[in-house]
Structures are given as C-alpha cells and as structure tokens.
Amino acid sequence: MKDGPGQDGSVQDAPVPDDAVPDDAALENAVPDGGQDGPVTRRRVLALGAGGAAVLLAGGAALLGSRSAGSGTASAGASGARTSRAAGTISPEGAATVLANRARAVRNGDRMAFLATVGDAPPAFQDAQSRMYDNLRKLPLEGWQERLLATQAMDGKSAVVRVEMRYRLHGFDKGYVGRTRYLTLTPRAGTWTIAGDGTSHGLTDDADIWDAGPLTVVRGRAGLVIGDAAGLDGIAARLDAAVPVVTGVVGKGWAQRVVALVPADASLASALAGPGQSLGEIAALATVAPPARSAGGGSPAPSGAPSAAGGRGEDRVIISPGTFGRLNELGRDVVLTHELTHVATGGARDRRTPLWLIEGFADYVGYRRVKIGVRSAAGELHREVAAGRVPSALPAAAEFAGGSPRLSQAYQEAWLACRMVADRYGEATLVRLYRAAGRVPEATALRDVLGLTRDRFTAMWRDYVKKELG
C-alpha cells in the first residue's frame, strides 16, 4: 500500500549561580574525525554562567560564559562496543534482498512492504521502525538505502549485521551521508526477516534526525529545517535572513544553503553532535555529517550508485531547542549567523587556520548586524582590562576548551582581533587574512596580508583592546 507523495518531491564545570547573567562566549571544539562513524565537529556552546555582555537571553542582559564539554553517548562502532564471536555468516545475497525491499518501499511509499520486513520483530521495534518510515517519507530524499557491511555476530540461526544507511537530501547534499546501523536478521521461509537491532550485543546505532518523534520539515529560501521541536518556521526565517549577512562578508563562493536539525529530545541532539558530546548547555553547533563509504569499502561505487562525493561529508547545523529557546531574538540571530559562517567558510572542517581566527571571524560576522556596545559584548574582558589586566597574547587553542577558566574572554579577544583588522584595514582584508591562514602558516598570512609580524600584530591588538575596553 502506497502513501503520500514520492520521495524526490517530499518532503558544557562551574556551578551556575541563581542570579547568573548570561554572556556571549561560545565554545567550539575540534573533534578528531574518528573515521566514517563520527562527524567532524566544532561546537557553538551557549551556557549559563556569571557575568555577561550581549543581550541575548530572553529576560537577561547578556550572553553566557560558562562552557562545558559534556559526555555524550557512544556512537555505533565505538571501540567499547561488545560483539560476539561470529559462529557463522549470513548469505550476503539474502541480506541484500531484504535491505533492497526496504529501500524500494521507502522510495515507492509502500508502508506495508516496509513493515513486512520487521513483521516478526518485537512490537516495540516494529513501532520504532514504523516511526522511522513515516519520518523518512517526510524528507526530501534523493536516495535512501541500506548496505550490508559485515556480519557482527551469529546467535543460533540469527545474525547481527552491520549496515550502512546512506542517503542524500535533494537540493542540499552534494554527496551521500553514511550512518552505521545494526540489524538482527533471522531466517523465515527460505528468506530473511529483521527481528531487531544490535542492542542485545551492546551495539549502538548512529543517530539521525529520523530517530526523533514525528517530524516537521520546513523549507525556506536557503534553509531546510527538520525536527520535532517547536519553532521551526522561526528558525528557517532566521537562517534565510542570515545567509545574505554571511554572503555579504565572505562572498557567494559557498552553497548559500544549510540543513538544520532541531530534535526536541536533548539526548538525540547530543547523539547527532557525535561521540562524547553533550548539548545540554549548547544552543547550536556546526558539524559535518560523515560521507557514505564507497562501495566495497573503498573502491568506487558502481555506476549510478551513491558515492561519497570525494569524502567531504555534508554540513549540518544542530540546534538544541532547550538552550536555544532561552535566547531572546537578538541571541538567536547571533548564534545562527555565527554557525552559518562556519558552514560558509568550512570552519567545521578546518585544521589549519588558528582557532582564534576561526572563532573571532564567526563572531565578527555574527555581530555584524547587531547594534550593541563593545563593552557590553565583551563584558568579562572589559572587567579585566578595567582592572589593569590586559591580555598579553592572542588566545591559544586550549583557551577555547570547555574547562578553560577564561573561555568567555578567549572568544571576546578573538572577536576583537578580527574587529580590529576590519576597522583598520577593511572587511575585505579581514576576509583575505582568513582565507590566507587556511593555506599558509599564521605568521606568513599576517605578513603577506597585513605586512605585520605576529609580535607587531599582537601589540596592535593589545592597544586596540585597551582603547575599546579601558
């Protein structure tokens, strides 16, 4: 039985005082790639803490400063996962048949055929698969399939297999995204049926947005917003408004579109962020969903089959509604524009540009259309400078880590460094500096673009900080 339209047309450890006033620091950690099973992530953290500057929280007078890197759930394929010794194997052809039937059912809108593949599974698993099917049908899928990667364990006649679920969102993804899932297959009448997942063997699936409750999909001019939380239309409108702001700074050489995931469940938001992550105090983050493997574990995919488009992965902005919902209008604009800047510049993939420049530049763009005084936006740093404690060096990467005692100040210092370049040399020169620093060492970029040594640049920045905040 078919349902609905076709797929290609559908759709951070400081305690928080009771009188804490929010501030505008953000935390974005570079998480190692970890291979195909985990995203490359830079986190935009907005956590409640003492002090404050920008008026970003509803009912408050600033953005928040205390940041933490929480502990998230392990991803599928994590080294701690328990597996049983394989006592045999499953026929690849038999597994491929049932997986192909599922892909065909999703593509054709045949709910009955999809659920028939889990007809012998426990009711709770059937219900979860039913929800997943309904959510998949709401997505603008250009392709969706499951591909057998390995037999993980044999349990009597049943087999626990590792599957790659691969898909692409029409109009937004250049390549296919890959997610690892585990299925228990059991023989029935000469074929195979799905009897459950891999939880009984300690195996955890990679999360994706279809694991949420009933999804709503909102498509704006530039954004595809997917989730089961409230306020998706507002997020889509803010992303639409942020795209020209970002493009006005960095130019048109980026996709000028974005996919935002907005799960109502904070634990799902953390899982989407990747292994070991927690979004309990994070408003939003820019991340890269990992690319699908090429067919055969490294060889090119067959003609017409999904491929990894060079293994680049696909950009996503994950929004944590609990924290994001506590921001006022101004705060939501700044946070989303900051994250969209990372999407436009490849900040979540960048392993060369100094972190002070990555974060400072994103905050520069984020504050570009905001009318707020420098001393308000850099409240913590302003208090230090007023007390005679002027920073002696640009913030190092470690100062952006969750446990850093001067996390807020690190972001404010980075922002002021970029603001100084724009004020003195022009915004176009700031952009040239950012791009140069992604190709050559920092000292070389400063010399080639600004004609300055790093020591001279630092001295100028210190003078600028004293002038603006003293």
mmCIF file of N, CA and C in Angstrom, residues 343-465:
data_model
loop_
_atom_site.group_PDB
_atom_site.id
_atom_site.type_symbol
_atom_site.label_atom_id
_atom_site.label_comp_id
_atom_site.label_asym_id
_atom_site.label_seq_id
_atom_site.Cartn_x
_atom_site.Cartn_y
_atom_site.Cartn_z
ATOM 1 N N VAL A 343 29.664 27.196 8.329
ATOM 2 C CA VAL A 343 29.253 26.430 7.158
ATOM 3 C C VAL A 343 29.844 27.053 5.899
ATOM 4 N N ALA A 344 29.740 28.374 5.790
ATOM 5 C CA ALA A 344 30.212 29.073 4.586
ATOM 6 C C ALA A 344 31.715 28.994 4.411
ATOM 7 N N THR A 345 32.468 29.000 5.510
ATOM 8 C CA THR A 345 33.930 29.032 5.449
ATOM 9 C C THR A 345 34.565 27.665 5.644
ATOM 10 N N GLY A 346 33.759 26.646 5.907
ATOM 11 C CA GLY A 346 34.317 25.322 6.181
ATOM 12 C C GLY A 346 34.969 25.239 7.540
ATOM 13 N N GLY A 347 34.505 26.039 8.493
ATOM 14 C CA GLY A 347 35.115 26.070 9.829
ATOM 15 C C GLY A 347 35.093 24.742 10.549
ATOM 16 N N ALA A 348 34.044 23.928 10.308
ATOM 17 C CA ALA A 348 33.958 22.633 10.977
ATOM 18 C C ALA A 348 34.936 21.622 10.410
ATOM 19 N N ARG A 349 35.528 21.917 9.249
ATOM 20 C CA ARG A 349 36.491 21.019 8.621
ATOM 21 C C ARG A 349 37.921 21.508 8.770
ATOM 22 N N ASP A 350 38.105 22.783 9.152
ATOM 23 C CA ASP A 350 39.399 23.462 9.118
ATOM 24 C C ASP A 350 40.335 22.943 10.205
ATOM 25 N N ARG A 351 41.508 22.491 9.796
ATOM 26 C CA ARG A 351 42.517 22.034 10.753
ATOM 27 C C ARG A 351 43.797 22.856 10.633
ATOM 28 N N ARG A 352 43.775 23.974 9.917
ATOM 29 C CA ARG A 352 44.981 24.778 9.749
ATOM 30 C C ARG A 352 44.828 26.191 10.287
ATOM 31 N N THR A 353 43.727 26.845 9.976
ATOM 32 C CA THR A 353 43.514 28.202 10.445
ATOM 33 C C THR A 353 43.543 28.241 11.968
ATOM 34 N N PRO A 354 44.251 29.209 12.568
ATOM 35 C CA PRO A 354 44.270 29.286 14.041
ATOM 36 C C PRO A 354 42.861 29.466 14.594
ATOM 37 N N LEU A 355 42.601 28.833 15.720
ATOM 38 C CA LEU A 355 41.257 28.835 16.272
ATOM 39 C C LEU A 355 40.776 30.239 16.638
ATOM 40 N N TRP A 356 41.707 31.105 17.044
ATOM 41 C CA TRP A 356 41.279 32.474 17.366
ATOM 42 C C TRP A 356 40.708 33.169 16.140
ATOM 43 N N LEU A 357 41.222 32.830 14.977
ATOM 44 C CA LEU A 357 40.730 33.457 13.761
ATOM 45 C C LEU A 357 39.419 32.826 13.302
ATOM 46 N N ILE A 358 39.310 31.519 13.433
ATOM 47 C CA ILE A 358 38.059 30.852 13.082
ATOM 48 C C ILE A 358 36.910 31.382 13.927
ATOM 49 N N GLU A 359 37.104 31.407 15.246
ATOM 50 C CA GLU A 359 36.029 31.826 16.141
ATOM 51 C C GLU A 359 35.817 33.331 16.127
ATOM 52 N N GLY A 360 36.912 34.077 16.070
ATOM 53 C CA GLY A 360 36.785 35.522 16.019
ATOM 54 C C GLY A 360 36.060 35.984 14.777
ATOM 55 N N PHE A 361 36.372 35.357 13.644
ATOM 56 C CA PHE A 361 35.726 35.719 12.393
ATOM 57 C C PHE A 361 34.234 35.400 12.439
ATOM 58 N N ALA A 362 33.886 34.225 12.947
ATOM 59 C CA ALA A 362 32.470 33.865 13.036
ATOM 60 C C ALA A 362 31.719 34.812 13.956
ATOM 61 N N ASP A 363 32.328 35.219 15.068
ATOM 62 C CA ASP A 363 31.674 36.194 15.942
ATOM 63 C C ASP A 363 31.591 37.569 15.281
ATOM 64 N N TYR A 364 32.618 37.924 14.505
ATOM 65 C CA TYR A 364 32.579 39.193 13.781
ATOM 66 C C TYR A 364 31.360 39.237 12.858
ATOM 67 N N VAL A 365 31.165 38.166 12.111
ATOM 68 C CA VAL A 365 30.013 38.121 11.219
ATOM 69 C C VAL A 365 28.716 38.044 12.018
ATOM 70 N N GLY A 366 28.720 37.262 13.095
ATOM 71 C CA GLY A 366 27.524 37.117 13.917
ATOM 72 C C GLY A 366 27.041 38.438 14.500
ATOM 73 N N TYR A 367 27.961 39.312 14.880
ATOM 74 C CA TYR A 367 27.608 40.601 15.473
ATOM 75 C C TYR A 367 27.448 41.713 14.436
ATOM 76 N N ARG A 368 27.677 41.396 13.180
ATOM 77 C CA ARG A 368 27.747 42.437 12.154
ATOM 78 C C ARG A 368 26.464 43.256 12.051
ATOM 79 N N ARG A 369 25.333 42.606 12.171
ATOM 80 C CA ARG A 369 24.072 43.348 12.036
ATOM 81 C C ARG A 369 23.437 43.669 13.392
ATOM 82 N N VAL A 370 24.210 43.530 14.460
ATOM 83 C CA VAL A 370 23.698 43.744 15.812
ATOM 84 C C VAL A 370 24.192 45.079 16.366
ATOM 85 N N LYS A 371 23.281 45.876 16.890
ATOM 86 C CA LYS A 371 23.656 47.149 17.494
ATOM 87 C C LYS A 371 23.857 46.933 18.984
ATOM 88 N N ILE A 372 25.116 46.814 19.369
ATOM 89 C CA ILE A 372 25.459 46.582 20.772
ATOM 90 C C ILE A 372 26.851 47.113 21.030
ATOM 91 N N GLY A 373 27.075 47.744 22.173
ATOM 92 C CA GLY A 373 28.366 48.311 22.502
ATOM 93 C C GLY A 373 29.419 47.245 22.727
ATOM 94 N N VAL A 374 30.667 47.593 22.397
ATOM 95 C CA VAL A 374 31.769 46.641 22.557
ATOM 96 C C VAL A 374 31.928 46.230 24.009
ATOM 97 N N ARG A 375 31.801 47.196 24.916
ATOM 98 C CA ARG A 375 31.989 46.867 26.337
ATOM 99 C C ARG A 375 30.895 45.963 26.873
ATOM 100 N N SER A 376 29.742 46.015 26.275
ATOM 101 C CA SER A 376 28.662 45.110 26.654
ATOM 102 C C SER A 376 28.889 43.726 26.068
ATOM 103 N N ALA A 377 29.317 43.699 24.814
ATOM 104 C CA ALA A 377 29.513 42.412 24.153
ATOM 105 C C ALA A 377 30.725 41.663 24.678
ATOM 106 N N ALA A 378 31.663 42.379 25.320
ATOM 107 C CA ALA A 378 32.880 41.753 25.868
ATOM 108 C C ALA A 378 32.961 42.056 27.354
ATOM 109 N N GLY A 379 31.907 41.739 28.081
ATOM 110 C CA GLY A 379 31.803 42.100 29.498
ATOM 111 C C GLY A 379 32.907 41.568 30.380
ATOM 112 N N GLU A 380 33.223 40.296 30.270
ATOM 113 C CA GLU A 380 34.263 39.710 31.132
ATOM 114 C C GLU A 380 35.623 40.323 30.844
ATOM 115 N N LEU A 381 35.961 40.435 29.580
ATOM 116 C CA LEU A 381 37.246 41.023 29.203
ATOM 117 C C LEU A 381 37.293 42.495 29.593
ATOM 118 N N HIS A 382 36.201 43.198 29.464
ATOM 119 C CA HIS A 382 36.131 44.605 29.867
ATOM 120 C C HIS A 382 36.461 44.762 31.345
ATOM 121 N N ARG A 383 35.949 43.886 32.187
ATOM 122 C CA ARG A 383 36.235 43.980 33.623
ATOM 123 C C ARG A 383 37.704 43.719 33.910
ATOM 124 N N GLU A 384 38.301 42.782 33.205
ATOM 125 C CA GLU A 384 39.735 42.528 33.385
ATOM 126 C C GLU A 384 40.579 43.720 32.955
ATOM 127 N N VAL A 385 40.261 44.258 31.794
ATOM 128 C CA VAL A 385 41.036 45.389 31.282
ATOM 129 C C VAL A 385 40.863 46.607 32.181
ATOM 130 N N ALA A 386 39.656 46.836 32.663
ATOM 131 C CA ALA A 386 39.404 47.963 33.568
ATOM 132 C C ALA A 386 40.189 47.822 34.864
ATOM 133 N N ALA A 387 40.496 46.575 35.231
ATOM 134 C CA ALA A 387 41.277 46.310 36.444
ATOM 135 C C ALA A 387 42.769 46.274 36.153
ATOM 136 N N GLY A 388 43.156 46.622 34.917
ATOM 137 C CA GLY A 388 44.567 46.668 34.560
ATOM 138 C C GLY A 388 45.144 45.380 34.045
ATOM 139 N N ARG A 389 44.302 44.372 33.805
ATOM 140 C CA ARG A 389 44.790 43.078 33.324
ATOM 141 C C ARG A 389 44.520 42.963 31.828
ATOM 142 N N VAL A 390 45.458 43.474 31.038
ATOM 143 C CA VAL A 390 45.329 43.427 29.580
ATOM 144 C C VAL A 390 45.945 42.127 29.081
ATOM 145 N N PRO A 391 45.272 41.401 28.197
ATOM 146 C CA PRO A 391 45.837 40.135 27.706
ATOM 147 C C PRO A 391 47.172 40.371 27.025
ATOM 148 N N SER A 392 48.099 39.443 27.231
ATOM 149 C CA SER A 392 49.451 39.595 26.693
ATOM 150 C C SER A 392 49.629 38.893 25.355
ATOM 151 N N ALA A 393 48.739 37.976 25.013
ATOM 152 C CA ALA A 393 48.880 37.212 23.769
ATOM 153 C C ALA A 393 47.511 36.829 23.253
ATOM 154 N N LEU A 394 47.433 36.596 21.966
ATOM 155 C CA LEU A 394 46.203 36.099 21.368
ATOM 156 C C LEU A 394 45.843 34.746 21.984
ATOM 157 N N PRO A 395 44.562 34.457 22.123
ATOM 158 C CA PRO A 395 44.171 33.203 22.785
ATOM 159 C C PRO A 395 44.646 31.968 22.024
ATOM 160 N N ALA A 396 45.239 31.046 22.758
ATOM 161 C CA ALA A 396 45.678 29.779 22.180
ATOM 162 C C ALA A 396 44.483 28.839 22.048
ATOM 163 N N ALA A 397 44.656 27.786 21.280
ATOM 164 C CA ALA A 397 43.558 26.851 21.050
ATOM 165 C C ALA A 397 43.029 26.267 22.353
ATOM 166 N N ALA A 398 43.917 25.998 23.317
ATOM 167 C CA ALA A 398 43.494 25.394 24.579
ATOM 168 C C ALA A 398 42.539 26.289 25.353
ATOM 169 N N GLU A 399 42.604 27.601 25.120
ATOM 170 C CA GLU A 399 41.737 28.519 25.842
ATOM 171 C C GLU A 399 40.290 28.449 25.369
ATOM 172 N N PHE A 400 40.071 27.780 24.245
ATOM 173 C CA PHE A 400 38.709 27.591 23.759
ATOM 174 C C PHE A 400 38.122 26.266 24.228
ATOM 175 N N ALA A 401 38.877 25.500 25.008
ATOM 176 C CA ALA A 401 38.400 24.215 25.509
ATOM 177 C C ALA A 401 37.372 24.425 26.616
ATOM 178 N N GLY A 402 36.537 23.428 26.819
ATOM 179 C CA GLY A 402 35.433 23.552 27.763
ATOM 180 C C GLY A 402 35.833 23.873 29.183
ATOM 181 N N GLY A 403 36.975 23.368 29.651
ATOM 182 C CA GLY A 403 37.390 23.602 31.025
ATOM 183 C C GLY A 403 38.206 24.864 31.218
ATOM 184 N N SER A 404 38.398 25.636 30.168
ATOM 185 C CA SER A 404 39.213 26.845 30.271
ATOM 186 C C SER A 404 38.587 27.856 31.223
ATOM 187 N N PRO A 405 39.367 28.412 32.172
ATOM 188 C CA PRO A 405 38.806 29.391 33.109
ATOM 189 C C PRO A 405 38.521 30.738 32.461
ATOM 190 N N ARG A 406 39.066 30.957 31.252
ATOM 191 C CA ARG A 406 38.851 32.233 30.565
ATOM 192 C C ARG A 406 38.218 31.992 29.193
ATOM 193 N N LEU A 407 37.272 31.092 29.190
ATOM 194 C CA LEU A 407 36.649 30.753 27.915
ATOM 195 C C LEU A 407 35.934 31.953 27.294
ATOM 196 N N SER A 408 35.143 32.639 28.095
ATOM 197 C CA SER A 408 34.440 33.806 27.565
ATOM 198 C C SER A 408 35.417 34.837 27.027
ATOM 199 N N GLN A 409 36.475 35.108 27.809
ATOM 200 C CA GLN A 409 37.465 36.106 27.394
ATOM 201 C C GLN A 409 38.163 35.690 26.110
ATOM 202 N N ALA A 410 38.399 34.384 25.941
ATOM 203 C CA ALA A 410 39.066 33.918 24.716
ATOM 204 C C ALA A 410 38.237 34.289 23.487
ATOM 205 N N TYR A 411 36.954 34.046 23.541
ATOM 206 C CA TYR A 411 36.101 34.412 22.423
ATOM 207 C C TYR A 411 36.052 35.918 22.209
ATOM 208 N N GLN A 412 36.013 36.672 23.292
ATOM 209 C CA GLN A 412 35.977 38.133 23.174
ATOM 210 C C GLN A 412 37.289 38.676 22.619
ATOM 211 N N GLU A 413 38.405 38.108 23.037
ATOM 212 C CA GLU A 413 39.707 38.516 22.493
ATOM 213 C C GLU A 413 39.791 38.215 20.999
ATOM 214 N N ALA A 414 39.319 37.036 20.620
ATOM 215 C CA ALA A 414 39.355 36.644 19.212
ATOM 216 C C ALA A 414 38.467 37.566 18.376
ATOM 217 N N TRP A 415 37.289 37.854 18.869
ATOM 218 C CA TRP A 415 36.379 38.747 18.170
ATOM 219 C C TRP A 415 37.004 40.126 17.963
ATOM 220 N N LEU A 416 37.627 40.666 19.035
ATOM 221 C CA LEU A 416 38.236 41.997 18.939
ATOM 222 C C LEU A 416 39.427 42.006 17.986
ATOM 223 N N ALA A 417 40.153 40.905 17.892
ATOM 224 C CA ALA A 417 41.263 40.837 16.943
ATOM 225 C C ALA A 417 40.740 40.970 15.514
ATOM 226 N N CYS A 418 39.668 40.259 15.220
ATOM 227 C CA CYS A 418 39.080 40.352 13.876
ATOM 228 C C CYS A 418 38.424 41.704 13.660
ATOM 229 N N ARG A 419 37.790 42.221 14.647
ATOM 230 C CA ARG A 419 37.167 43.545 14.546
ATOM 231 C C ARG A 419 38.218 44.623 14.294
ATOM 232 N N MET A 420 39.381 44.491 14.923
ATOM 233 C CA MET A 420 40.465 45.445 14.713
ATOM 234 C C MET A 420 40.935 45.433 13.262
ATOM 235 N N VAL A 421 41.093 44.227 12.703
ATOM 236 C CA VAL A 421 41.529 44.131 11.316
ATOM 237 C C VAL A 421 40.519 44.810 10.403
ATOM 238 N N ALA A 422 39.234 44.533 10.613
ATOM 239 C CA ALA A 422 38.200 45.153 9.790
ATOM 240 C C ALA A 422 38.176 46.666 9.967
ATOM 241 N N ASP A 423 38.336 47.153 11.179
ATOM 242 C CA ASP A 423 38.319 48.598 11.440
ATOM 243 C C ASP A 423 39.493 49.304 10.779
ATOM 244 N N ARG A 424 40.668 48.719 10.843
ATOM 245 C CA ARG A 424 41.890 49.388 10.383
ATOM 246 C C ARG A 424 42.227 49.119 8.920
ATOM 247 N N TYR A 425 41.913 47.938 8.453
ATOM 248 C CA TYR A 425 42.303 47.551 7.095
ATOM 249 C C TYR A 425 41.120 47.334 6.163
ATOM 250 N N GLY A 426 39.950 47.230 6.728
ATOM 251 C CA GLY A 426 38.761 46.975 5.941
ATOM 252 C C GLY A 426 38.321 45.530 6.017
ATOM 253 N N GLU A 427 37.039 45.331 5.847
ATOM 254 C CA GLU A 427 36.465 43.993 5.953
ATOM 255 C C GLU A 427 37.018 43.039 4.904
ATOM 256 N N ALA A 428 37.241 43.530 3.702
ATOM 257 C CA ALA A 428 37.782 42.675 2.646
ATOM 258 C C ALA A 428 39.153 42.138 3.020
ATOM 259 N N THR A 429 39.940 42.947 3.710
ATOM 260 C CA THR A 429 41.264 42.496 4.142
ATOM 261 C C THR A 429 41.143 41.428 5.218
ATOM 262 N N LEU A 430 40.163 41.570 6.100
ATOM 263 C CA LEU A 430 39.907 40.528 7.105
ATOM 264 C C LEU A 430 39.579 39.206 6.420
ATOM 265 N N VAL A 431 38.770 39.264 5.398
ATOM 266 C CA VAL A 431 38.420 38.043 4.667
ATOM 267 C C VAL A 431 39.656 37.455 3.999
ATOM 268 N N ARG A 432 40.481 38.308 3.407
ATOM 269 C CA ARG A 432 41.710 37.808 2.773
ATOM 270 C C ARG A 432 42.634 37.171 3.797
ATOM 271 N N LEU A 433 42.722 37.736 4.981
ATOM 272 C CA LEU A 433 43.545 37.161 6.046
ATOM 273 C C LEU A 433 43.028 35.783 6.444
ATOM 274 N N TYR A 434 41.709 35.682 6.588
ATOM 275 C CA TYR A 434 41.109 34.401 6.968
ATOM 276 C C TYR A 434 41.427 33.328 5.927
ATOM 277 N N ARG A 435 41.240 33.676 4.676
ATOM 278 C CA ARG A 435 41.488 32.695 3.611
ATOM 279 C C ARG A 435 42.954 32.334 3.497
ATOM 280 N N ALA A 436 43.827 33.314 3.660
ATOM 281 C CA ALA A 436 45.265 33.040 3.592
ATOM 282 C C ALA A 436 45.699 32.118 4.720
ATOM 283 N N ALA A 437 45.154 32.310 5.912
ATOM 284 C CA ALA A 437 45.532 31.499 7.072
ATOM 285 C C ALA A 437 45.095 30.049 6.921
ATOM 286 N N GLY A 438 44.172 29.781 6.003
ATOM 287 C CA GLY A 438 43.775 28.405 5.731
ATOM 288 C C GLY A 438 44.699 27.705 4.754
ATOM 289 N N ARG A 439 45.609 28.488 4.130
ATOM 290 C CA ARG A 439 46.525 27.907 3.140
ATOM 291 C C ARG A 439 47.973 27.906 3.592
ATOM 292 N N VAL A 440 48.349 28.927 4.376
ATOM 293 C CA VAL A 440 49.748 29.084 4.792
ATOM 294 C C VAL A 440 49.804 29.259 6.297
ATOM 295 N N PRO A 441 50.994 29.127 6.911
ATOM 296 C CA PRO A 441 51.115 29.333 8.356
ATOM 297 C C PRO A 441 50.635 30.717 8.770
ATOM 298 N N GLU A 442 50.199 30.805 10.005
ATOM 299 C CA GLU A 442 49.648 32.054 10.531
ATOM 300 C C GLU A 442 50.581 33.241 10.333
ATOM 301 N N ALA A 443 51.869 33.063 10.685
ATOM 302 C CA ALA A 443 52.824 34.168 10.566
ATOM 303 C C ALA A 443 52.965 34.633 9.124
ATOM 304 N N THR A 444 52.917 33.672 8.195
ATOM 305 C CA THR A 444 53.008 34.024 6.787
ATOM 306 C C THR A 444 51.786 34.803 6.332
ATOM 307 N N ALA A 445 50.603 34.378 6.768
ATOM 308 C CA ALA A 445 49.372 35.078 6.409
ATOM 309 C C ALA A 445 49.387 36.507 6.938
ATOM 310 N N LEU A 446 49.811 36.707 8.173
ATOM 311 C CA LEU A 446 49.874 38.055 8.748
ATOM 312 C C LEU A 446 50.851 38.931 7.964
ATOM 313 N N ARG A 447 51.961 38.342 7.570
ATOM 314 C CA ARG A 447 52.964 39.104 6.819
ATOM 315 C C ARG A 447 52.472 39.445 5.427
ATOM 316 N N ASP A 448 51.929 38.441 4.738
ATOM 317 C CA ASP A 448 51.523 38.651 3.353
ATOM 318 C C ASP A 448 50.314 39.574 3.226
ATOM 319 N N VAL A 449 49.371 39.449 4.123
ATOM 320 C CA VAL A 449 48.132 40.227 4.012
ATOM 321 C C VAL A 449 48.218 41.582 4.706
ATOM 322 N N LEU A 450 48.800 41.625 5.889
ATOM 323 C CA LEU A 450 48.835 42.866 6.671
ATOM 324 C C LEU A 450 50.206 43.531 6.701
ATOM 325 N N GLY A 451 51.229 42.808 6.266
ATOM 326 C CA GLY A 451 52.583 43.354 6.335
ATOM 327 C C GLY A 451 53.103 43.443 7.744
ATOM 328 N N LEU A 452 52.622 42.545 8.620
ATOM 329 C CA LEU A 452 52.977 42.585 10.040
ATOM 330 C C LEU A 452 53.571 41.265 10.497
ATOM 331 N N THR A 453 54.507 41.349 11.457
ATOM 332 C CA THR A 453 54.936 40.152 12.161
ATOM 333 C C THR A 453 53.859 39.813 13.182
ATOM 334 N N ARG A 454 53.875 38.593 13.693
ATOM 335 C CA ARG A 454 52.873 38.233 14.698
ATOM 336 C C ARG A 454 53.041 39.080 15.951
ATOM 337 N N ASP A 455 54.305 39.386 16.349
ATOM 338 C CA ASP A 455 54.537 40.224 17.532
ATOM 339 C C ASP A 455 53.950 41.613 17.333
ATOM 340 N N ARG A 456 54.137 42.163 16.120
ATOM 341 C CA ARG A 456 53.601 43.505 15.868
ATOM 342 C C ARG A 456 52.080 43.478 15.842
ATOM 343 N N PHE A 457 51.503 42.439 15.234
ATOM 344 C CA PHE A 457 50.049 42.306 15.218
ATOM 345 C C PHE A 457 49.505 42.212 16.641
ATOM 346 N N THR A 458 50.171 41.413 17.480
ATOM 347 C CA THR A 458 49.727 41.254 18.867
ATOM 348 C C THR A 458 49.796 42.574 19.618
ATOM 349 N N ALA A 459 50.850 43.336 19.407
ATOM 350 C CA ALA A 459 50.993 44.634 20.073
ATOM 351 C C ALA A 459 49.875 45.587 19.650
ATOM 352 N N MET A 460 49.570 45.614 18.364
ATOM 353 C CA MET A 460 48.482 46.457 17.871
ATOM 354 C C MET A 460 47.140 46.025 18.465
ATOM 355 N N TRP A 461 46.939 44.720 18.548
ATOM 356 C CA TRP A 461 45.695 44.201 19.125
ATOM 357 C C TRP A 461 45.563 44.563 20.592
ATOM 358 N N ARG A 462 46.640 44.472 21.348
ATOM 359 C CA ARG A 462 46.606 44.842 22.770
ATOM 360 C C ARG A 462 46.253 46.308 22.928
ATOM 361 N N ASP A 463 46.812 47.154 22.094
ATOM 362 C CA ASP A 463 46.481 48.581 22.142
ATOM 363 C C ASP A 463 45.006 48.793 21.807
ATOM 364 N N TYR A 464 44.492 48.045 20.839
ATOM 365 C CA TYR A 464 43.101 48.163 20.440
ATOM 366 C C TYR A 464 42.184 47.718 21.580
ATOM 367 N N VAL A 465 42.536 46.625 22.243
ATOM 368 C CA VAL A 465 41.748 46.147 23.378
ATOM 369 C C VAL A 465 41.696 47.185 24.482
#
